[in-house]
Coordinates of C-alpha atoms in Angstrom, one line a residue:
Chain A
M1 CA 1.2 -11.0 -17.5
T2 CA -0.4 -8.9 -13.8
S3 CA -3.5 -10.4 -12.9
Q4 CA -4.4 -8.2 -9.9
A5 CA -7.4 -10.4 -9.3
S6 CA -7.4 -14.1 -7.8
T7 CA -11.4 -14.9 -8.4
F8 CA -13.0 -14.4 -11.6
A9 CA -16.2 -15.1 -12.3
V10 CA -17.2 -16.0 -16.1
S11 CA -20.7 -16.1 -16.5
V12 CA -22.7 -17.9 -19.1
S13 CA -26.0 -16.8 -20.1
S14 CA -28.1 -17.6 -23.2
A15 CA -29.1 -15.2 -25.8
P16 CA -32.8 -14.4 -26.2
S17 CA -33.2 -16.7 -29.2
P18 CA -36.0 -18.4 -30.6
L19 CA -34.6 -22.0 -29.6
R20 CA -34.7 -20.1 -25.7
R21 CA -33.4 -22.5 -23.2
R22 CA -34.1 -22.2 -19.6
G23 CA -31.9 -19.8 -18.2
N24 CA -28.6 -21.1 -17.3
F25 CA -26.2 -19.3 -15.6
S26 CA -23.5 -20.9 -14.5
V27 CA -20.4 -19.1 -12.7
V28 CA -17.2 -20.1 -12.5
R29 CA -15.1 -19.2 -9.8
A30 CA -11.7 -20.7 -9.6
Q31 CA -10.1 -19.7 -6.1
V32 CA -6.1 -20.1 -5.4
E33 CA -6.0 -21.0 -1.9
P34 CA -2.6 -20.4 0.0
S35 CA -1.1 -23.1 0.9
D36 CA -1.2 -24.2 4.3
K37 CA 2.9 -23.6 5.3
S38 CA 2.6 -20.4 4.2
I39 CA -1.3 -19.4 6.1
E40 CA 1.3 -20.9 9.6
I41 CA 4.5 -18.9 8.5
M42 CA 2.2 -15.4 7.8
R43 CA 0.6 -15.9 11.6
K44 CA 4.1 -16.7 13.3
F45 CA 5.0 -13.3 11.3
S46 CA 1.8 -11.8 12.8
E47 CA 2.1 -12.9 16.2
Q48 CA 5.6 -12.2 16.5
Y49 CA 5.8 -9.0 14.9
A50 CA 2.5 -8.1 17.1
R51 CA 4.5 -8.6 20.1
K52 CA 7.5 -6.9 19.0
S53 CA 6.2 -3.7 17.8
G54 CA 3.6 -3.3 20.6
T55 CA 0.0 -3.6 18.2
Y56 CA -2.9 -5.2 19.6
F57 CA -4.7 -8.2 16.9
C58 CA -8.3 -6.7 16.2
S59 CA -11.4 -7.4 18.1
D60 CA -13.2 -9.2 15.2
K61 CA -10.7 -11.6 14.7
G62 CA -12.4 -12.9 10.8
V63 CA -10.0 -9.6 10.1
T64 CA -6.6 -10.4 11.0
A65 CA -7.7 -14.1 8.9
V66 CA -8.1 -12.5 6.3
V67 CA -5.4 -10.3 5.8
I68 CA -3.2 -13.2 6.9
K69 CA -4.1 -15.4 4.3
G70 CA -4.0 -12.3 2.0
L71 CA -0.1 -12.1 3.0
A72 CA -0.5 -15.8 3.0
D73 CA -1.8 -15.4 -0.6
H74 CA 0.6 -12.8 -2.3
K75 CA 3.6 -14.4 -0.8
D76 CA 2.4 -18.2 -2.6
S77 CA 2.3 -16.4 -5.7
L78 CA 4.7 -13.1 -5.5
G79 CA 7.7 -14.6 -2.6
A80 CA 6.9 -11.8 -0.8
P81 CA 4.2 -10.8 1.5
L82 CA 2.3 -7.9 -0.6
C83 CA 0.0 -5.7 1.3
P84 CA -3.5 -7.9 0.6
C85 CA -5.7 -4.6 1.5
R86 CA -4.1 -2.7 -1.5
H87 CA -4.3 -2.7 -5.7
Y88 CA -1.6 -2.6 -7.5
D89 CA 0.1 -2.0 -11.5
D90 CA 2.7 -4.0 -10.8
K91 CA 2.7 -6.6 -8.3
A92 CA 6.5 -7.7 -10.0
A93 CA 8.1 -4.3 -9.4
E94 CA 6.3 -3.9 -6.5
A95 CA 7.1 -7.2 -3.8
A96 CA 10.8 -6.5 -5.5
Q97 CA 11.1 -2.9 -4.3
G98 CA 9.8 -3.7 -1.1
F99 CA 8.0 -0.1 0.0
W100 CA 4.8 -2.1 0.0
N101 CA 5.9 -5.8 1.5
C102 CA 4.2 -6.5 4.9
P103 CA 5.6 -4.5 7.2
C104 CA 5.0 -2.3 5.0
V105 CA 6.4 0.7 5.3
P106 CA 4.1 3.2 7.0
M107 CA 3.5 0.7 9.4
R108 CA 7.5 0.6 10.6
E109 CA 7.7 3.8 10.4
R110 CA 4.5 5.1 11.6
K111 CA 2.7 2.4 13.2
E112 CA 0.1 2.6 10.5
C113 CA -1.8 -0.8 8.7
H114 CA -4.9 0.5 7.5
C115 CA -5.1 -2.8 6.9
M116 CA -6.5 -2.9 10.8
L117 CA -4.0 -5.5 11.2
F118 CA -1.6 -4.4 14.1
L119 CA -3.5 -1.8 15.8
T120 CA -2.0 0.3 18.6
P121 CA -4.1 -0.1 22.0
D122 CA -5.5 3.3 21.0
N123 CA -7.6 2.1 18.5
D124 CA -10.3 1.9 19.1
F125 CA -11.5 -1.9 17.2
A126 CA -7.5 -3.1 19.5
G127 CA -8.6 -6.5 20.9
N128 CA -6.2 -7.0 23.7
E129 CA -4.7 -10.6 22.3
Q130 CA -1.6 -10.6 20.1
T131 CA -2.3 -14.4 19.2
I132 CA -4.3 -16.1 16.8
T133 CA -5.1 -19.9 16.6
L134 CA -4.8 -21.6 13.3
D135 CA -8.2 -22.4 14.1
E136 CA -9.1 -19.4 14.3
I137 CA -7.8 -18.2 10.9
K138 CA -9.9 -21.3 8.8
E139 CA -12.4 -20.5 10.7
S140 CA -13.5 -17.5 10.1
T141 CA -12.5 -17.9 6.0
E142 CA -14.0 -20.8 5.9
N143 CA -16.9 -19.8 4.1
M144 CA -15.0 -17.4 1.2
Chain B
M1 CA -10.0 3.7 1.3
S2 CA -6.9 2.9 0.1
S3 CA -7.7 0.0 -2.0
I4 CA -8.8 2.7 -4.2
S5 CA -7.6 5.1 -4.1
T6 CA -3.9 5.1 -5.6
L7 CA -5.9 4.9 -9.2
A8 CA -8.6 6.7 -8.5
T9 CA -5.9 9.9 -7.6
P10 CA -4.4 11.7 -9.9
L11 CA -0.8 12.2 -9.2
A12 CA 0.8 16.0 -9.4
F13 CA 2.4 15.2 -12.5
M14 CA -0.3 13.7 -14.7
K15 CA -2.4 15.1 -16.8
T16 CA -5.8 14.2 -17.7
T17 CA -6.8 15.5 -20.8
T18 CA -10.8 15.0 -21.7
T19 CA -11.6 14.6 -25.5
R20 CA -15.2 13.8 -26.8
R21 CA -15.5 12.0 -29.8
N22 CA -19.2 11.6 -31.5
S23 CA -19.7 7.7 -32.6
S24 CA -23.4 6.8 -33.8
S25 CA -24.4 3.4 -32.5
S26 CA -25.6 1.1 -34.0
S27 CA -29.3 -0.2 -31.9
S28 CA -30.4 3.3 -30.7
S29 CA -30.8 6.2 -33.1
S30 CA -29.4 9.6 -31.2
S31 CA -26.1 9.9 -31.4
R32 CA -23.8 9.3 -28.1
R33 CA -20.9 11.0 -27.2
M34 CA -18.2 9.1 -25.6
M35 CA -15.6 10.6 -23.5
T36 CA -12.3 9.2 -23.1
I37 CA -10.1 10.2 -20.2
R38 CA -6.5 9.7 -21.0
C39 CA -4.0 10.4 -17.8
D40 CA -0.6 11.2 -19.7
V41 CA 1.7 11.2 -17.5
E42 CA 4.5 14.3 -17.0
G43 CA 7.7 14.2 -15.1
E44 CA 11.5 13.2 -16.3
E45 CA 12.8 9.5 -15.4
G46 CA 14.5 9.3 -12.2
E47 CA 14.0 12.6 -10.7
S48 CA 10.5 14.2 -9.5
S49 CA 9.3 16.6 -11.0
Q50 CA 7.8 18.5 -7.5
T51 CA 10.4 18.0 -4.9
K52 CA 14.6 17.7 -6.2
I53 CA 16.1 14.7 -4.4
G54 CA 19.0 16.6 -2.7
A55 CA 16.6 19.5 -1.1
R56 CA 16.7 20.9 2.5
V57 CA 13.4 20.1 3.8
R58 CA 11.5 21.1 7.1
V59 CA 9.0 18.8 8.4
K60 CA 5.9 20.7 9.2
V61 CA 2.6 18.5 10.0
P62 CA 2.8 17.4 13.9
L63 CA 4.8 13.1 13.2
K64 CA 6.1 10.6 15.6
V65 CA 8.2 7.4 13.8
Y66 CA 9.3 4.6 15.2
H67 CA 11.4 2.6 13.7
V68 CA 15.2 3.9 14.6
P69 CA 16.8 1.6 16.5
K70 CA 17.6 2.0 20.0
V71 CA 15.0 5.2 20.0
P72 CA 11.3 4.0 20.5
E73 CA 10.2 7.1 19.4
I74 CA 11.4 10.4 17.4
D75 CA 9.4 13.6 17.3
L76 CA 10.0 14.8 13.5
T77 CA 8.3 17.8 13.4
G78 CA 10.3 20.7 13.0
R79 CA 13.1 19.0 11.9
E80 CA 15.1 19.8 8.8
G81 CA 16.6 17.1 6.2
H82 CA 17.3 16.6 2.9
I83 CA 15.5 14.5 0.3
K84 CA 17.3 11.1 -0.2
Q85 CA 15.0 9.6 -2.7
N86 CA 11.5 9.3 -4.5
V87 CA 11.1 5.3 -4.1
S88 CA 7.6 5.7 -6.1
F89 CA 10.2 5.5 -9.2
W90 CA 12.0 2.3 -10.0
K91 CA 14.3 0.8 -12.6
D92 CA 14.5 3.1 -15.1
N93 CA 10.5 2.7 -16.2
K94 CA 8.5 1.5 -13.1
R95 CA 6.7 2.6 -11.2
I96 CA 5.6 1.9 -7.6
S97 CA 2.0 2.9 -5.4
A98 CA 4.1 4.0 -2.0
N99 CA 2.1 6.8 -0.6
L100 CA 4.6 7.9 1.3
P101 CA 7.2 8.3 -1.4
Y102 CA 10.0 10.6 -0.4
K103 CA 13.0 9.6 1.7
V104 CA 14.4 12.3 3.8
E105 CA 17.4 11.8 6.0
F106 CA 17.6 13.4 9.3
I107 CA 20.3 14.6 12.0
A108 CA 19.3 15.0 15.4
N109 CA 21.6 16.6 16.8
D110 CA 20.2 16.3 20.0
I111 CA 20.0 12.9 20.1
Q112 CA 23.5 10.8 19.8
G113 CA 24.0 8.1 18.2
P114 CA 26.9 6.0 17.2
R115 CA 29.6 8.0 15.7
G116 CA 28.0 11.6 16.5
P117 CA 24.7 12.6 16.1
L118 CA 21.9 10.4 15.4
K119 CA 21.9 9.5 11.8
F120 CA 18.4 8.4 10.7
V121 CA 16.0 8.2 7.3
A122 CA 11.6 8.6 7.4
H123 CA 9.3 8.2 4.3
L124 CA 7.6 11.9 3.7
R125 CA 4.5 12.8 2.1
D126 CA 4.9 16.2 -0.4
D127 CA 2.2 18.2 2.0
E128 CA 4.0 17.3 5.2
F129 CA 6.8 19.3 4.6
E130 CA 8.4 22.2 3.2
E131 CA 11.3 23.1 1.5
L132 CA 13.6 25.6 2.1
L133 CA 14.8 28.3 0.2
S134 CA 17.3 29.9 2.4
E135 CA 20.6 28.4 2.4

């Protein structure tokens, strides 16, 4: 059983009928938060890999934060940090095979990160930092 | 963009068939036509249907890789290698959504490795190389 989305919304609306209630719309949204430990692990990994590869985080740290959270979430659910910016038919197989495990093959070989987590200096969106704090991650993503 | 491209882009070995079905819906007076699109996967398991494993290939686009140990940057343009594996087929019946499915092994005669010319592997797309047909 693979469910791709970690959030799902269920809306319950009343059918038009003579006994019409006032529009009952209840949206249930269940989102599993990645554990703090995983976020910290992926944060450290991101800093270390950016240093090692000579790449920089996005000038908008919110982008970096969301990707790190996505990586942490996959690490919790699949055991491996699958790239959070892609769609997969079979996540377990992808995690085991490893092409899209962060750092993915396109990043490792060509320094191409389409999540915009690791940006080469010539990229228009690259900032000049290779660090991000846990607070920055939490603040940027608290409204999600 | 790439997050939806894995499903939306038809792969070379997939065949799409469209069938039309006439169904009369209960509510509307006129009959509605429903089109179903079915993608059948052609091609054998294990070996790629387009390009064979073991084929000699040459890179035809400008391409640099940075993952080879002790060599920060290698220019692959024009280099020749042979296909080792197609990584989009995995464990008999599983499909992986890799966008660089062809694992090609190169032997760089101009760079020295620990034992002789440097050997390394890179992943390529099928439009980045051409097959060498002559022996």
